[in-house]
């Protein structure tokens, strides 16, 4: 009987000890930061904090010329402290995240908003993708997420769910507003590229294993060819007589739709060709470690992309902008309770 009592007592002591340790761990994991109805734990704060460090280092580098040395985070720069700025920006970022979650919950797109719930969704998404891959099913995007990338993915998904429902606040954008945005931005966003037919020689000697005499020979041949040009001849007609120039000759027809993709390949050529009208030719140009001779065979000028062509994209942009305003407004309305000095101390400790 006594042995049984001792055994029971031992179990009770162990149980109480375990509960005490768990409670102690829970208490130690709290920062005294509450945003809305959610208490922010250390792990969550650190995860958000890691995304704020770069912008803070850039701020102090640009303003004070500061370098990220061992003691950078603890230095004082005319009353500004890097570790305090990191802490403040982290609170702002967590508040914005909470605002997104509250809006999503209001709309039925999210059931729970806690950090542990985020981790569960993150793990479930990765397991789902892993299962699909093992079953030979298609998976779009990444095979596996890091937590940061999953959170970004979730934020984007929640934004799309909100902005795709036109009955939601701010999502019914009128054509009048869309056309106003178009007029304000068409010079920089909606200029339609011209259709162009060009021929050119571009010799990028910067990547060639050639000496100065060979570069001079290329330059002299280009000069000679350009002098032979007339209204009835083309570069293509003459280039066959210049063996060392033939490898660098191209004749292209580029539509307005292809202009951007072609620009990634021959952006330097197109920049020079934009100065030419039909039938015009450059002189021999030596710049950017390259030799150029460019002739515009034909050019069809275009004005702007029509509003109807870009309407859907404009309305999407305006809905996204409005969504950001709604999130910012909700974030301002959220109550934030914290012991800022405790947060500063915690941040300082984890930035060393």
PDB file of N, CA and C in Angstrom, residues 227-263:
ATOM      1  N   UNK A 227      31.361  53.500 -96.684  1.00  0.00           N
ATOM      2  CA  UNK A 227      31.585  54.453 -97.776  1.00  0.00           C
ATOM      3  C   UNK A 227      31.059  53.927 -99.104  1.00  0.00           C
ATOM      4  N   UNK A 228      30.953  52.597 -99.233  1.00  0.00           N
ATOM      5  CA  UNK A 228      30.428  51.995-100.469  1.00  0.00           C
ATOM      6  C   UNK A 228      28.908  52.021-100.528  1.00  0.00           C
ATOM      7  N   UNK A 229      28.273  52.306 -99.400  1.00  0.00           N
ATOM      8  CA  UNK A 229      26.810  52.268 -99.349  1.00  0.00           C
ATOM      9  C   UNK A 229      26.203  53.376-100.213  1.00  0.00           C
ATOM     10  N   UNK A 230      25.053  53.048-100.821  1.00  0.00           N
ATOM     11  CA  UNK A 230      24.296  54.033-101.598  1.00  0.00           C
ATOM     12  C   UNK A 230      22.818  53.783-101.375  1.00  0.00           C
ATOM     13  N   UNK A 231      21.977  54.568-102.041  1.00  0.00           N
ATOM     14  CA  UNK A 231      20.525  54.414-101.883  1.00  0.00           C
ATOM     15  C   UNK A 231      20.014  53.075-102.396  1.00  0.00           C
ATOM     16  N   UNK A 232      20.781  52.430-103.256  1.00  0.00           N
ATOM     17  CA  UNK A 232      20.302  51.175-103.859  1.00  0.00           C
ATOM     18  C   UNK A 232      21.081  49.962-103.375  1.00  0.00           C
ATOM     19  N   UNK A 233      21.980  50.163-102.408  1.00  0.00           N
ATOM     20  CA  UNK A 233      22.721  49.023-101.865  1.00  0.00           C
ATOM     21  C   UNK A 233      22.377  48.825-100.398  1.00  0.00           C
ATOM     22  N   UNK A 234      22.605  47.612 -99.921  1.00  0.00           N
ATOM     23  CA  UNK A 234      22.387  47.291 -98.515  1.00  0.00           C
ATOM     24  C   UNK A 234      23.691  46.778 -97.925  1.00  0.00           C
ATOM     25  N   UNK A 235      23.730  46.724 -96.606  1.00  0.00           N
ATOM     26  CA  UNK A 235      24.896  46.144 -95.944  1.00  0.00           C
ATOM     27  C   UNK A 235      25.041  44.690 -96.373  1.00  0.00           C
ATOM     28  N   UNK A 236      23.895  44.015 -96.502  1.00  0.00           N
ATOM     29  CA  UNK A 236      23.905  42.614 -96.917  1.00  0.00           C
ATOM     30  C   UNK A 236      24.490  42.409 -98.301  1.00  0.00           C
ATOM     31  N   UNK A 237      24.285  43.410 -99.200  1.00  0.00           N
ATOM     32  CA  UNK A 237      24.845  43.299-100.546  1.00  0.00           C
ATOM     33  C   UNK A 237      26.367  43.322-100.528  1.00  0.00           C
ATOM     34  N   UNK A 238      26.932  44.063 -99.584  1.00  0.00           N
ATOM     35  CA  UNK A 238      28.367  44.314 -99.590  1.00  0.00           C
ATOM     36  C   UNK A 238      29.165  43.450 -98.634  1.00  0.00           C
ATOM     37  N   UNK A 239      28.504  42.914 -97.609  1.00  0.00           N
ATOM     38  CA  UNK A 239      29.254  42.256 -96.538  1.00  0.00           C
ATOM     39  C   UNK A 239      29.986  40.996 -97.000  1.00  0.00           C
ATOM     40  N   UNK A 240      29.494  40.375 -98.071  1.00  0.00           N
ATOM     41  CA  UNK A 240      30.148  39.151 -98.556  1.00  0.00           C
ATOM     42  C   UNK A 240      31.579  39.409 -99.024  1.00  0.00           C
ATOM     43  N   UNK A 241      31.890  40.643 -99.360  1.00  0.00           N
ATOM     44  CA  UNK A 241      33.242  40.963 -99.817  1.00  0.00           C
ATOM     45  C   UNK A 241      34.180  41.272 -98.653  1.00  0.00           C
ATOM     46  N   UNK A 242      33.651  41.226 -97.431  1.00  0.00           N
ATOM     47  CA  UNK A 242      34.463  41.486 -96.238  1.00  0.00           C
ATOM     48  C   UNK A 242      34.370  40.259 -95.320  1.00  0.00           C
ATOM     49  N   UNK A 243      35.293  39.328 -95.506  1.00  0.00           N
ATOM     50  CA  UNK A 243      35.233  38.053 -94.809  1.00  0.00           C
ATOM     51  C   UNK A 243      35.218  38.202 -93.287  1.00  0.00           C
ATOM     52  N   UNK A 244      35.975  39.155 -92.761  1.00  0.00           N
ATOM     53  CA  UNK A 244      36.039  39.271 -91.296  1.00  0.00           C
ATOM     54  C   UNK A 244      34.809  39.943 -90.701  1.00  0.00           C
ATOM     55  N   UNK A 245      33.949  40.561 -91.539  1.00  0.00           N
ATOM     56  CA  UNK A 245      32.722  41.185 -91.036  1.00  0.00           C
ATOM     57  C   UNK A 245      31.504  40.269 -91.142  1.00  0.00           C
ATOM     58  N   UNK A 246      31.591  39.279 -92.051  1.00  0.00           N
ATOM     59  CA  UNK A 246      30.428  38.417 -92.304  1.00  0.00           C
ATOM     60  C   UNK A 246      29.869  37.752 -91.045  1.00  0.00           C
ATOM     61  N   UNK A 247      30.705  37.274 -90.101  1.00  0.00           N
ATOM     62  CA  UNK A 247      30.138  36.592 -88.917  1.00  0.00           C
ATOM     63  C   UNK A 247      29.301  37.508 -88.023  1.00  0.00           C
ATOM     64  N   UNK A 248      29.436  38.813 -88.209  1.00  0.00           N
ATOM     65  CA  UNK A 248      28.768  39.751 -87.293  1.00  0.00           C
ATOM     66  C   UNK A 248      27.537  40.413 -87.920  1.00  0.00           C
ATOM     67  N   UNK A 249      27.182  39.968 -89.119  1.00  0.00           N
ATOM     68  CA  UNK A 249      26.051  40.594 -89.833  1.00  0.00           C
ATOM     69  C   UNK A 249      24.728  39.916 -89.470  1.00  0.00           C
ATOM     70  N   UNK A 250      23.684  40.745 -89.274  1.00  0.00           N
ATOM     71  CA  UNK A 250      22.332  40.220 -89.041  1.00  0.00           C
ATOM     72  C   UNK A 250      21.307  41.086 -89.764  1.00  0.00           C
ATOM     73  N   UNK A 251      20.244  40.449 -90.210  1.00  0.00           N
ATOM     74  CA  UNK A 251      19.106  41.136 -90.834  1.00  0.00           C
ATOM     75  C   UNK A 251      17.850  40.660 -90.101  1.00  0.00           C
ATOM     76  N   UNK A 252      17.160  41.573 -89.422  1.00  0.00           N
ATOM     77  CA  UNK A 252      16.029  41.195 -88.565  1.00  0.00           C
ATOM     78  C   UNK A 252      14.801  42.031 -88.861  1.00  0.00           C
ATOM     79  N   UNK A 253      13.644  41.376 -88.760  1.00  0.00           N
ATOM     80  CA  UNK A 253      12.356  42.071 -88.742  1.00  0.00           C
ATOM     81  C   UNK A 253      11.769  41.880 -87.349  1.00  0.00           C
ATOM     82  N   UNK A 254      11.462  42.985 -86.699  1.00  0.00           N
ATOM     83  CA  UNK A 254      11.029  42.948 -85.295  1.00  0.00           C
ATOM     84  C   UNK A 254       9.685  43.642 -85.180  1.00  0.00           C
ATOM     85  N   UNK A 255       8.660  42.907 -84.743  1.00  0.00           N
ATOM     86  CA  UNK A 255       7.353  43.513 -84.530  1.00  0.00           C
ATOM     87  C   UNK A 255       7.311  44.195 -83.162  1.00  0.00           C
ATOM     88  N   UNK A 256       6.314  45.020 -82.966  1.00  0.00           N
ATOM     89  CA  UNK A 256       6.187  45.735 -81.689  1.00  0.00           C
ATOM     90  C   UNK A 256       6.041  44.758 -80.528  1.00  0.00           C
ATOM     91  N   UNK A 257       5.365  43.630 -80.779  1.00  0.00           N
ATOM     92  CA  UNK A 257       5.172  42.644 -79.724  1.00  0.00           C
ATOM     93  C   UNK A 257       6.481  41.948 -79.353  1.00  0.00           C
ATOM     94  N   UNK A 258       7.415  41.875 -80.293  1.00  0.00           N
ATOM     95  CA  UNK A 258       8.683  41.191 -80.055  1.00  0.00           C
ATOM     96  C   UNK A 258       9.762  42.117 -79.496  1.00  0.00           C
ATOM     97  N   UNK A 259       9.473  43.402 -79.476  1.00  0.00           N
ATOM     98  CA  UNK A 259      10.510  44.393 -79.183  1.00  0.00           C
ATOM     99  C   UNK A 259      11.164  44.161 -77.818  1.00  0.00           C
ATOM    100  N   UNK A 260      10.356  43.904 -76.789  1.00  0.00           N
ATOM    101  CA  UNK A 260      10.910  43.728 -75.445  1.00  0.00           C
ATOM    102  C   UNK A 260      11.791  42.499 -75.355  1.00  0.00           C
ATOM    103  N   UNK A 261      11.340  41.375 -75.912  1.00  0.00           N
ATOM    104  CA  UNK A 261      12.140  40.153 -75.842  1.00  0.00           C
ATOM    105  C   UNK A 261      13.426  40.290 -76.644  1.00  0.00           C
ATOM    106  N   UNK A 262      13.346  40.943 -77.801  1.00  0.00           N
ATOM    107  CA  UNK A 262      14.543  41.180 -78.602  1.00  0.00           C
ATOM    108  C   UNK A 262      15.508  42.123 -77.881  1.00  0.00           C
ATOM    109  N   UNK A 263      14.925  43.023 -77.099  1.00  0.00           N
ATOM    110  CA  UNK A 263      15.746  43.979 -76.363  1.00  0.00           C
ATOM    111  C   UNK A 263      16.680  43.315 -75.381  1.00  0.00           C
TER     112      UNK A 263
END
